[in-house]
Coordinates of C-alpha atoms in Angstrom, one line a residue:
Chain A
M1 CA 78.7 -104.0 240.7
K2 CA 77.6 -105.1 244.9
N3 CA 80.8 -103.9 247.0
T4 CA 81.9 -107.2 248.1
D5 CA 85.5 -107.6 250.3
A6 CA 88.2 -110.3 249.5
I7 CA 88.6 -113.1 251.6
S8 CA 92.0 -111.6 252.9
Q9 CA 89.5 -108.8 253.9
Q10 CA 87.3 -110.9 255.7
I11 CA 89.4 -112.8 257.0
A12 CA 91.6 -110.1 258.9
R13 CA 88.6 -109.2 259.6
V14 CA 87.3 -112.2 261.3
L15 CA 91.3 -112.9 262.9
T16 CA 91.3 -109.8 264.6
I17 CA 88.2 -109.3 265.9
G18 CA 88.0 -112.7 266.8
A19 CA 91.4 -112.7 268.9
T20 CA 91.1 -108.7 270.1
L21 CA 88.1 -110.9 272.1
V22 CA 89.6 -114.2 273.0
V23 CA 92.1 -111.9 274.6
V24 CA 90.0 -109.5 276.2
L25 CA 88.1 -112.4 277.3
C26 CA 91.2 -114.1 278.6
M27 CA 92.3 -110.9 280.3
L28 CA 89.1 -110.6 281.9
I29 CA 89.1 -114.0 283.2
V30 CA 92.3 -113.8 285.0
L31 CA 91.7 -110.7 286.1
A32 CA 88.5 -111.7 287.6
V33 CA 90.6 -114.3 289.1
S34 CA 93.6 -112.8 290.8
I35 CA 91.1 -110.3 291.6
Y36 CA 89.2 -113.7 293.8
I37 CA 92.6 -114.9 295.1
G38 CA 94.6 -111.1 295.5
R39 CA 91.3 -110.0 297.7
E40 CA 91.0 -113.5 299.3
S41 CA 94.6 -113.2 300.5
T42 CA 93.9 -109.5 301.3
R43 CA 90.5 -110.3 304.3
E44 CA 93.9 -113.4 305.6
R45 CA 96.5 -110.4 306.0
A46 CA 94.0 -107.7 306.9
Q47 CA 92.2 -110.1 309.4
A48 CA 95.5 -111.1 310.5
T49 CA 95.8 -107.6 311.4
A50 CA 93.0 -106.3 312.6
R51 CA 93.7 -109.9 314.9
V52 CA 96.9 -108.0 316.3
L53 CA 95.1 -105.0 316.8
A54 CA 92.2 -105.6 319.3
T55 CA 94.7 -107.4 321.6
S56 CA 95.8 -104.7 322.5
A57 CA 93.2 -102.4 321.2
E58 CA 90.8 -103.7 325.3
Y59 CA 92.3 -100.4 326.8
A60 CA 91.4 -97.9 324.0
L61 CA 88.5 -99.1 324.1
S62 CA 87.0 -99.3 327.1
F63 CA 87.8 -95.8 328.5
R64 CA 87.5 -93.8 324.6
D65 CA 90.6 -93.2 324.2
A66 CA 91.3 -91.7 320.9
R67 CA 94.8 -91.3 321.6
R68 CA 95.9 -94.3 322.8
G69 CA 94.0 -95.4 319.8
N70 CA 95.8 -93.2 317.0
E71 CA 99.1 -94.1 318.8
M72 CA 98.4 -98.0 317.6
L73 CA 97.3 -97.0 314.6
E74 CA 100.2 -95.1 314.2
V75 CA 102.6 -98.1 313.3
F76 CA 100.9 -99.1 310.0
R77 CA 101.1 -95.7 308.4
D78 CA 102.8 -95.7 305.6
V79 CA 102.2 -99.3 305.3
P80 CA 101.5 -99.8 301.1
D81 CA 99.6 -102.8 301.2
V82 CA 97.5 -101.1 304.5
I83 CA 94.5 -98.3 303.4
A84 CA 92.9 -97.6 306.5
I85 CA 92.2 -98.2 309.9
R86 CA 89.8 -98.5 312.1
I87 CA 89.0 -98.8 315.8
L88 CA 84.9 -99.3 316.2
L89 CA 83.1 -98.9 319.1
Q90 CA 80.1 -101.1 320.4
N91 CA 77.6 -97.9 318.3
Q92 CA 80.1 -98.2 315.3
Q93 CA 81.8 -94.8 317.0
A94 CA 84.8 -94.5 314.7
L95 CA 87.5 -94.0 317.7
A96 CA 90.7 -93.5 315.8
T97 CA 91.0 -94.1 311.9
L98 CA 94.6 -94.5 310.1
D99 CA 93.5 -93.0 306.3
N100 CA 96.8 -94.5 304.0
K101 CA 94.6 -93.6 301.1
R102 CA 94.8 -90.1 300.8
D103 CA 98.5 -89.8 300.2
A104 CA 98.3 -92.8 297.5
T105 CA 95.7 -91.1 295.9
V106 CA 98.5 -87.8 295.2
A107 CA 101.0 -90.3 294.3
A108 CA 99.2 -93.2 292.0
S109 CA 97.4 -92.7 288.9
S110 CA 93.6 -92.9 288.7
W111 CA 93.1 -95.9 287.3
T112 CA 96.2 -97.8 289.8
Q113 CA 93.7 -96.9 292.1
L114 CA 90.7 -98.3 290.6
L115 CA 93.0 -101.2 290.2
R116 CA 94.0 -101.2 293.4
S117 CA 89.7 -100.9 294.8
L118 CA 89.8 -103.6 293.2
F119 CA 92.0 -105.9 295.1
E120 CA 91.1 -104.2 298.4
A121 CA 89.0 -105.9 301.3
T122 CA 88.1 -104.8 304.3
S123 CA 88.4 -107.1 307.6
S124 CA 86.0 -106.5 310.6
V125 CA 87.5 -108.3 314.2
P126 CA 85.4 -107.7 317.6
V127 CA 87.1 -106.9 320.5
M128 CA 86.5 -108.7 323.1
S129 CA 86.9 -108.7 326.9
A130 CA 85.9 -111.4 328.3
A131 CA 83.1 -112.7 327.1
E132 CA 82.1 -108.8 326.5
P133 CA 82.2 -106.8 323.0
L134 CA 83.9 -103.5 323.5
G135 CA 84.1 -102.4 319.6
Y136 CA 85.6 -103.4 316.4
I137 CA 88.9 -103.2 314.9
E138 CA 88.0 -102.7 310.7
V139 CA 91.2 -103.3 308.6
T140 CA 90.7 -102.5 304.5
A141 CA 93.9 -103.5 302.9
S142 CA 95.0 -104.2 299.3
E143 CA 97.0 -106.7 298.1
T144 CA 100.2 -104.3 296.4
S145 CA 101.7 -107.5 293.8
A146 CA 98.3 -108.1 292.9
V147 CA 97.6 -104.3 291.2
R148 CA 101.0 -104.9 290.3
M149 CA 100.1 -108.2 288.3
G150 CA 96.9 -106.0 287.0
A151 CA 98.4 -103.3 285.2
T152 CA 100.8 -105.6 283.8
L153 CA 98.1 -108.4 282.5
I154 CA 95.8 -105.1 280.9
L155 CA 99.4 -103.9 279.3
V156 CA 100.2 -106.7 278.2
S157 CA 97.0 -107.4 276.1
I158 CA 96.2 -104.6 275.4
A159 CA 99.5 -105.4 274.1
L160 CA 98.4 -108.1 272.7
V161 CA 95.9 -106.8 270.9
L162 CA 98.1 -103.6 269.3
L163 CA 99.7 -106.9 268.3
F164 CA 96.8 -108.9 266.4
A165 CA 95.6 -106.1 264.9
S166 CA 98.9 -104.9 263.0
L167 CA 99.6 -109.0 262.0
G168 CA 96.6 -109.8 260.8
R169 CA 96.6 -108.1 257.7
P170 CA 99.3 -110.4 256.5
V171 CA 98.5 -113.7 257.9
A172 CA 95.2 -112.5 256.3
R173 CA 96.6 -112.0 253.6
V174 CA 98.6 -115.7 253.5
L175 CA 95.2 -117.3 254.0
G176 CA 92.6 -115.8 252.1
N177 CA 94.8 -116.8 249.0
R178 CA 95.4 -120.3 249.6
L179 CA 91.9 -120.6 249.7
S180 CA 90.4 -117.8 248.0
R181 CA 93.2 -119.1 244.8
P182 CA 91.3 -122.8 244.4
L183 CA 87.9 -120.3 244.0
A184 CA 89.8 -118.3 241.1
A185 CA 91.0 -121.6 240.0
L186 CA 86.9 -122.9 239.8
S187 CA 86.5 -119.4 238.8
S188 CA 88.1 -119.5 235.5
A189 CA 87.0 -123.5 234.8
I190 CA 83.6 -121.3 235.3
R191 CA 83.9 -118.7 232.6
E192 CA 85.7 -120.7 230.1
V193 CA 82.8 -123.5 229.9
R194 CA 80.9 -120.0 229.2
R195 CA 83.0 -118.6 227.1
T196 CA 83.2 -122.1 224.5
R197 CA 80.4 -123.9 226.3
D198 CA 82.1 -126.8 225.8
Y199 CA 80.0 -128.6 228.7
K200 CA 83.1 -131.3 228.3
L201 CA 85.5 -129.4 230.8
R202 CA 85.8 -130.2 234.1
M203 CA 86.4 -128.2 237.3
P204 CA 90.3 -129.2 238.7
S205 CA 90.6 -130.8 241.8
S206 CA 90.9 -129.1 245.2
E207 CA 92.4 -129.6 248.4
L208 CA 90.1 -127.7 250.1
K209 CA 87.2 -130.4 250.9
E210 CA 84.5 -127.8 250.4
V211 CA 85.2 -126.6 247.2
Q212 CA 86.7 -129.6 246.1
R213 CA 82.7 -130.6 246.9
L214 CA 81.7 -127.1 244.2
S215 CA 84.0 -128.5 241.6
E216 CA 82.6 -132.4 241.9
D217 CA 79.0 -130.6 242.2
F218 CA 80.1 -128.0 239.1
N219 CA 81.1 -131.5 237.4
A220 CA 78.3 -133.1 237.8
L221 CA 76.1 -130.1 236.9
L222 CA 78.2 -130.3 233.7
G223 CA 77.9 -133.4 233.1
V224 CA 74.0 -133.2 233.1
I225 CA 73.8 -130.3 230.6
Q226 CA 76.5 -132.1 228.0
S227 CA 74.7 -135.0 228.9
Q228 CA 71.0 -132.5 227.3
S229 CA 72.9 -131.1 225.0
G230 CA 73.6 -134.4 223.3
E231 CA 69.7 -135.2 223.7
L232 CA 68.9 -131.4 222.8
R233 CA 71.6 -132.3 219.6
E234 CA 70.0 -135.4 218.3
F235 CA 66.4 -134.2 218.6
N236 CA 66.7 -131.8 216.8
Q237 CA 68.4 -133.6 214.6
K238 CA 65.5 -136.0 214.1
L239 CA 63.1 -132.5 214.3
S240 CA 65.2 -131.4 211.1
K241 CA 65.0 -134.9 209.7
L242 CA 60.9 -134.9 210.2
A243 CA 60.4 -131.7 208.6
F244 CA 62.9 -132.1 205.8
Y245 CA 62.6 -135.3 204.7
D246 CA 60.3 -137.9 203.7
N247 CA 59.4 -139.7 206.6
L248 CA 59.6 -143.6 204.8
T249 CA 61.6 -143.3 201.8
G250 CA 63.4 -140.6 203.0
A251 CA 64.4 -138.5 200.4
A252 CA 63.8 -134.9 200.3
N253 CA 59.7 -133.8 200.7
R254 CA 58.2 -131.4 199.2
A255 CA 59.4 -128.5 201.9
L256 CA 63.3 -128.9 201.3
V257 CA 63.0 -129.1 197.7
L258 CA 61.0 -126.2 197.6
D259 CA 63.8 -124.1 199.8
R260 CA 66.5 -125.6 197.4
L261 CA 64.8 -124.1 194.4
N262 CA 64.6 -121.3 196.0
Q263 CA 67.9 -120.1 197.2
L264 CA 69.8 -121.0 193.4
L265 CA 66.5 -118.9 192.0
A266 CA 67.8 -116.4 194.3
S267 CA 71.5 -116.4 192.9
R268 CA 73.1 -113.8 190.8
S269 CA 74.5 -115.9 188.6
D270 CA 72.7 -117.5 185.5
E271 CA 75.3 -120.8 184.7
V272 CA 75.4 -121.2 188.6
A273 CA 71.7 -121.5 188.9
A274 CA 70.9 -123.7 185.8
F275 CA 68.9 -127.0 186.9
A276 CA 66.7 -129.2 185.5
L277 CA 63.5 -130.1 187.3
L278 CA 62.4 -133.6 186.5
A279 CA 58.6 -135.1 187.8
I280 CA 58.6 -138.9 188.0
D281 CA 55.4 -140.2 188.7
L282 CA 54.8 -144.4 189.1
D283 CA 53.1 -146.4 186.0
G284 CA 51.2 -149.2 187.8
F285 CA 52.2 -148.4 191.3
K286 CA 47.9 -148.1 192.5
Q287 CA 47.7 -151.7 191.2
L288 CA 51.1 -152.9 192.6
N289 CA 49.6 -151.1 196.0
D290 CA 46.3 -152.4 195.0
R291 CA 46.7 -155.9 195.6
L292 CA 50.4 -156.6 196.6
G293 CA 49.3 -154.4 200.2
H294 CA 50.1 -151.3 201.2
D295 CA 53.5 -152.6 203.0
R296 CA 54.7 -153.8 199.4
G297 CA 54.5 -150.9 198.1
D298 CA 56.1 -149.2 200.8
K299 CA 58.8 -150.6 199.9
F300 CA 58.7 -150.3 196.8
L301 CA 59.2 -146.7 197.4
Q302 CA 62.0 -147.0 199.7
A303 CA 63.6 -149.6 197.5
M304 CA 62.8 -147.6 193.9
T305 CA 63.6 -144.3 195.8
E306 CA 67.5 -145.9 197.1
K307 CA 68.5 -147.4 194.4
C308 CA 67.1 -143.4 192.6
M309 CA 69.2 -141.9 195.0
A310 CA 72.0 -144.2 193.6
E311 CA 71.8 -143.5 190.2
M312 CA 72.3 -139.0 190.9
R313 CA 75.0 -136.6 192.5
P314 CA 75.1 -135.1 195.8
S315 CA 74.4 -132.1 195.5
D316 CA 71.1 -133.5 193.3
T317 CA 67.7 -133.5 194.9
F318 CA 65.9 -136.0 195.1
A319 CA 62.6 -135.9 197.1
R320 CA 59.1 -137.7 196.8
M321 CA 55.9 -135.1 196.4
G322 CA 53.6 -137.7 197.9
G323 CA 52.1 -140.9 196.9
D324 CA 53.2 -141.9 194.1
E325 CA 55.4 -138.7 192.8
F326 CA 58.9 -137.2 192.9
L327 CA 60.6 -134.7 192.3
V328 CA 64.3 -134.5 190.8
V329 CA 66.7 -131.1 190.8
L330 CA 70.0 -130.9 188.7
R331 CA 72.2 -128.5 188.8
G332 CA 74.4 -127.1 186.7
V333 CA 72.8 -128.2 183.6
R334 CA 71.2 -126.6 181.3
E335 CA 70.7 -128.7 177.6
F336 CA 67.8 -131.7 177.8
E337 CA 70.3 -134.2 175.9
E338 CA 72.5 -133.9 179.0
V339 CA 69.7 -134.8 181.6
L340 CA 68.3 -137.3 179.1
P341 CA 70.9 -140.0 180.3
V342 CA 70.5 -139.7 184.0
A343 CA 66.6 -139.7 183.3
R344 CA 67.3 -142.7 181.8
R345 CA 68.9 -144.6 184.3
L346 CA 66.2 -143.3 186.4
L347 CA 63.7 -145.5 184.2
N348 CA 66.1 -148.1 184.6
A349 CA 65.6 -148.2 188.3
V350 CA 62.0 -147.6 189.1
H351 CA 61.7 -150.2 186.9
E352 CA 64.4 -152.9 188.3
T353 CA 63.1 -152.1 191.7
N354 CA 60.3 -155.1 189.9
T355 CA 60.5 -158.1 191.4
T356 CA 61.0 -161.0 189.1
A357 CA 58.0 -162.7 190.5
A358 CA 55.8 -164.3 187.8
G359 CA 52.3 -162.3 188.1
E360 CA 53.0 -159.4 190.0
P361 CA 51.9 -156.0 188.7
K362 CA 54.5 -153.8 187.6
C363 CA 56.0 -150.5 187.8
T364 CA 57.3 -147.9 185.9
A365 CA 57.7 -144.3 186.1
S366 CA 56.7 -141.3 183.3
I367 CA 59.0 -138.1 183.9
G368 CA 58.5 -135.0 183.3
I369 CA 61.7 -132.5 183.0
A370 CA 61.9 -128.9 182.3
I371 CA 65.2 -126.4 182.2
Y372 CA 65.3 -123.0 184.0
P373 CA 66.3 -121.1 182.9
T374 CA 65.8 -122.3 179.1
D375 CA 62.2 -123.6 180.1
A376 CA 60.4 -121.2 181.9
R377 CA 62.0 -118.8 185.4
R378 CA 59.4 -119.0 187.2
I379 CA 59.1 -121.8 190.3
D380 CA 55.3 -122.6 189.4
D381 CA 56.2 -122.9 185.4
L382 CA 58.9 -125.0 185.6
M383 CA 56.8 -127.0 187.5
K384 CA 54.3 -126.6 185.3
F385 CA 56.0 -127.5 182.4
A386 CA 57.4 -130.7 184.7
D387 CA 53.8 -131.7 185.1
R388 CA 52.2 -131.4 181.3
A389 CA 55.6 -133.3 180.0
M390 CA 55.4 -135.3 182.7
Y391 CA 51.5 -136.3 181.5
A392 CA 52.4 -135.8 177.9
A393 CA 54.7 -138.7 179.4
K394 CA 52.6 -141.2 181.2
G395 CA 49.8 -140.4 177.9
S396 CA 52.5 -141.3 175.3
G397 CA 52.5 -145.2 177.4
G398 CA 54.4 -144.8 180.1
N399 CA 58.8 -145.9 181.1
R400 CA 59.4 -142.8 179.2
V401 CA 60.6 -139.3 179.1
S402 CA 59.0 -136.4 177.6
H403 CA 60.3 -132.4 177.8
A404 CA 57.7 -129.3 177.3
G405 CA 59.7 -126.4 176.7
S406 CA 58.4 -122.9 177.2
D407 CA 57.8 -122.4 173.5
T408 CA 56.8 -125.4 172.4
Q409 CA 53.0 -127.5 173.1
S410 CA 54.0 -130.8 171.7
P411 CA 56.7 -132.0 174.9
L412 CA 59.4 -134.4 173.5
S413 CA 59.4 -138.8 174.5
V414 CA 61.7 -140.7 174.3
R415 CA 60.9 -144.3 175.6
G416 CA 62.9 -146.2 178.2
T417 CA 64.7 -148.6 177.7
Chain B
M1 CA 85.5 -87.5 257.0
T2 CA 81.6 -85.9 257.4
P3 CA 80.5 -85.8 260.9
T4 CA 77.8 -87.5 261.2
A5 CA 74.4 -86.5 263.8
P6 CA 74.3 -89.2 266.3
S7 CA 71.5 -91.9 266.3
P8 CA 68.6 -92.4 268.5
S9 CA 70.2 -95.3 269.8
T10 CA 73.1 -94.1 270.9
R11 CA 71.9 -90.7 272.4
A12 CA 69.5 -93.2 274.3
A13 CA 72.8 -95.1 275.9
A14 CA 74.7 -91.6 276.4
R15 CA 71.7 -90.4 278.4
R16 CA 71.9 -94.6 280.5
S17 CA 75.6 -93.9 281.4
R18 CA 75.3 -90.5 282.1
L19 CA 71.7 -91.5 284.6
A20 CA 73.9 -94.6 284.8
I21 CA 77.7 -92.3 286.4
V22 CA 75.0 -90.4 288.6
T23 CA 73.8 -92.6 290.8
L24 CA 76.8 -94.2 291.5
L25 CA 78.3 -90.5 292.0
G26 CA 75.0 -90.5 294.4
L27 CA 75.8 -93.8 296.5
V28 CA 79.4 -93.0 296.4
A29 CA 78.7 -89.4 298.4
S30 CA 76.0 -91.4 300.7
V31 CA 78.5 -94.3 302.0
A32 CA 80.8 -91.3 302.0
I33 CA 78.9 -89.4 304.7
N34 CA 78.2 -92.2 306.1
A35 CA 81.7 -92.5 306.7
Q36 CA 82.0 -89.7 308.9
P37 CA 83.0 -90.4 311.2
R38 CA 80.6 -89.9 314.7
A39 CA 81.8 -88.0 317.7
V40 CA 83.1 -90.5 320.7
S41 CA 80.1 -89.6 323.3
P42 CA 81.6 -88.7 326.7
M43 CA 82.6 -91.1 329.5
S44 CA 79.4 -91.9 332.1
E45 CA 80.0 -92.0 335.8
A46 CA 79.2 -95.4 335.3
D47 CA 80.8 -96.0 331.8
W48 CA 84.3 -95.4 334.3
I49 CA 83.4 -98.0 336.7
I50 CA 82.9 -100.5 333.9
A51 CA 86.3 -99.3 331.6
V52 CA 88.4 -99.3 335.2
A53 CA 87.3 -102.5 337.0
R54 CA 88.2 -104.8 333.6
F55 CA 91.7 -103.7 334.5
V56 CA 91.7 -104.8 338.3
E57 CA 92.1 -107.4 339.5
W58 CA 90.8 -108.4 343.5
P59 CA 92.1 -110.9 345.4
N60 CA 89.2 -113.0 345.8
T61 CA 88.6 -114.4 342.5
E62 CA 85.4 -116.9 343.5
R63 CA 83.0 -114.0 343.3
R64 CA 79.9 -114.3 340.8
D65 CA 78.8 -110.3 341.5
L66 CA 81.1 -107.1 341.2
I67 CA 79.1 -105.1 344.3
V68 CA 79.4 -101.4 342.9
C69 CA 78.7 -98.7 345.9
S70 CA 77.5 -95.5 346.0
P71 CA 76.7 -93.2 349.6
P72 CA 73.0 -91.8 349.0
A73 CA 74.1 -88.6 347.2
G74 CA 73.7 -88.5 343.8
S75 CA 71.9 -90.3 340.9
A76 CA 71.8 -93.5 341.0
L77 CA 74.5 -95.3 338.8
M78 CA 72.3 -97.8 336.2
L79 CA 75.0 -100.7 336.1
D80 CA 72.3 -103.2 337.2
N81 CA 73.0 -105.9 334.5
K82 CA 75.8 -105.2 333.0
F83 CA 79.1 -107.3 333.4
V84 CA 82.5 -107.2 333.9
R85 CA 85.0 -110.2 332.8
G86 CA 82.3 -111.8 333.4
L87 CA 80.7 -110.9 336.8
R88 CA 77.6 -109.5 337.3
V89 CA 77.5 -105.6 338.0
V90 CA 75.1 -104.9 341.4
E91 CA 74.5 -101.8 342.5
K92 CA 74.4 -101.1 346.0
R93 CA 73.7 -98.0 347.9
V94 CA 75.2 -98.0 351.2
K95 CA 74.7 -95.3 353.8
K96 CA 77.0 -95.8 356.7
L97 CA 80.6 -95.7 356.6
A98 CA 80.3 -100.0 358.1
D99 CA 78.4 -101.6 355.2
A100 CA 80.8 -100.2 352.5
K101 CA 83.1 -103.4 353.9
S102 CA 81.3 -105.2 351.7
C103 CA 81.5 -103.3 348.3
H104 CA 84.1 -104.2 345.4
V105 CA 84.1 -100.8 344.3
L106 CA 82.5 -97.3 345.6
A107 CA 81.8 -95.0 343.5
L108 CA 82.4 -91.4 345.1
F109 CA 81.4 -89.1 342.4
S110 CA 79.2 -87.2 344.0
E111 CA 80.1 -87.0 347.4
R112 CA 81.0 -83.6 349.4
S113 CA 83.2 -85.1 351.2
P114 CA 85.5 -88.1 350.0
G115 CA 87.8 -89.0 353.4
R116 CA 85.7 -90.3 355.5
W117 CA 84.9 -92.9 353.4
I118 CA 88.0 -93.6 352.2
E119 CA 89.2 -94.2 355.4
S120 CA 87.1 -96.0 356.5
T121 CA 87.7 -98.3 353.7
R122 CA 91.6 -98.4 354.3
G123 CA 93.7 -101.3 353.5
L124 CA 90.3 -103.6 352.2
P125 CA 90.2 -104.4 348.5
I126 CA 87.3 -102.0 348.3
L127 CA 88.3 -99.4 345.2
T128 CA 87.3 -95.8 345.0
I129 CA 86.5 -93.8 342.8
G130 CA 86.1 -90.1 342.2
Y131 CA 86.8 -87.2 340.9
S132 CA 89.6 -84.4 341.2
R133 CA 92.6 -84.6 341.9
E134 CA 92.2 -83.9 345.8
F135 CA 90.6 -88.0 345.5
C136 CA 93.8 -89.3 344.9
I137 CA 95.1 -87.3 347.2
Y138 CA 92.3 -87.4 349.8
G139 CA 93.5 -91.4 349.5
G140 CA 91.5 -92.2 346.5
I141 CA 92.2 -94.9 344.5
V142 CA 90.9 -93.4 340.7
C143 CA 89.9 -90.3 340.4
I144 CA 89.1 -89.2 336.9
V145 CA 89.8 -85.4 336.0
S146 CA 90.2 -83.4 332.8
A147 CA 92.5 -83.8 330.7
D148 CA 96.1 -81.3 330.3
D149 CA 93.9 -79.4 327.1
G150 CA 90.9 -79.8 328.6
T151 CA 88.8 -81.5 326.2
A152 CA 88.5 -84.9 327.8
S153 CA 88.3 -86.8 331.1
R154 CA 91.4 -89.2 331.7
H155 CA 91.8 -91.4 335.1
R156 CA 94.7 -91.4 337.1
I157 CA 95.5 -93.4 339.5
N158 CA 97.2 -93.4 342.9
L159 CA 99.5 -96.8 343.2
E160 CA 100.4 -96.4 346.8
T161 CA 96.9 -96.6 347.9
L162 CA 95.8 -100.1 345.0
A163 CA 98.8 -101.5 346.7
R164 CA 98.1 -100.9 349.8
A165 CA 94.2 -102.4 349.0
G166 CA 95.7 -106.2 348.3
L167 CA 94.2 -105.2 344.4
Y168 CA 96.1 -106.1 341.3
A169 CA 96.0 -103.3 338.6
R170 CA 97.4 -104.4 334.7
N171 CA 99.8 -102.8 332.7
E172 CA 97.1 -101.1 330.5
L173 CA 95.6 -99.3 333.0
L174 CA 98.8 -98.3 334.5
T175 CA 101.4 -97.3 331.3
P176 CA 99.1 -93.6 330.0
N177 CA 99.4 -92.4 333.8
T178 CA 103.0 -92.1 334.8
A179 CA 101.9 -88.9 337.5
A180 CA 99.9 -91.6 339.8
E181 CA 99.1 -88.7 342.1
R182 CA 101.0 -89.7 346.3
G183 CA 100.2 -88.7 349.6
G184 CA 96.5 -87.7 351.5
P185 CA 95.8 -90.7 353.8
G186 CA 96.7 -93.3 352.0
K187 CA 100.5 -92.1 352.8

């Protein structure tokens, strides 16, 4: 199985990374803005300091008096925001230098020093005598409060990132459960459909738009499957009917009756398997067909089949073997005497199918009977005996029932009423 | 946990980081070297004249030029086309004592006997400037002397002769020279 993460884990990861990115980005933006503002403010202060010094640096620069220059700068020794001051000659030579940075480096940690350098600004003001430039005062300053603010900002950001990292998992679990619950319900419903194959089931609705859409789509899919499944069932039923039933009369066809005969023979108990086979052939059907047409012939076959089937039990089989030949299987009978009433009723049913119109040809039936297992034990033999009896009945004038046992060559005939 | 070998991309990133750090250090070092203060070059005679003249005011404010004179002895001061407080500096060689009366500054750096020149300008608004403490004792107004530690030159002002010449010196010029010289012809 593919290694997958739970939704809550994914959310926790996204939340933590997203929150960290947002915090870091915000921190960087605020830091950049504060550095910009701090540097501008620092530059202004440095410039103001340089201007003050420039007013009194004329002598030192004129006489290149380093001692006087250093005395001037000493005033700014240990001033927190002043990092360095230089008095420069016109040719950039440094006449006097004050460096507060060295002390700060010792006292402050390296990252504070780095922050301080970010907020540093240097301003240079020329020292003029009338319109004549003598040199420059260069002041490098830093905004202590801004450095402190920057350090605080970074610490707060780190704390926020840690907070998000620690809170991410429980918050994500709550959110994940909220998201995954409808998905779990959907998954459960899908499994139920798969297990029961009941396509009438429908997915539960959800408050989440995406899950609801998924649920609706799946329901639509189930509807399609349900509809196609019904059509398929109907089609299968039709196919089955075409395969095992006669298309004209609705009686069983040759395949079905042979299948049932085989089933009966496969039964171990002779008591259960005992049955009679009745081969039926219509007398005068050809004349009826020729004179009245195939439509009338077909209608006669349909009506006759209906009447004959009405005379039989549900467990019996009435099959059309082709043309005007039929085969009947009567289950649970052993003696000719048991079959005879049924055969007579069938003769009557065929007879009654004829219309009363004068001059129209009439149809009757000739029925040959073979009984399992007394007459034969094989289907071929039984059908042969039944056919032989049927032809004997037909030979005797028709509208007659004949029984041809395996041990007798002359069939026993009974004429219909 | 099993240690894993770094991927080629990780090694390349590390190599780039090292290169960036080395480049950064190089830049920082070069900036630091450039930031080293250079030694201040010593002041020339012309520098002294210009520096002092910045802090002195002459009574006649209508003039446009500052005439700096010097006796023929010694090399030229190379002051032409320089400006002091808006005044163009004009360098002039004077052979006679009488010619010095039109000067604003009389530079006597190379003069072996500055006394007669000082004497000739006595009471006139002429700023005399020369080397050694004796120059001020003779009555010169500004004398350039070696500092106490001998490492640099400093100037001293003879306040009496300055006042007698009718010149005005700004406070800055006077403050570091508390030991103004007295005596000599200026007395």
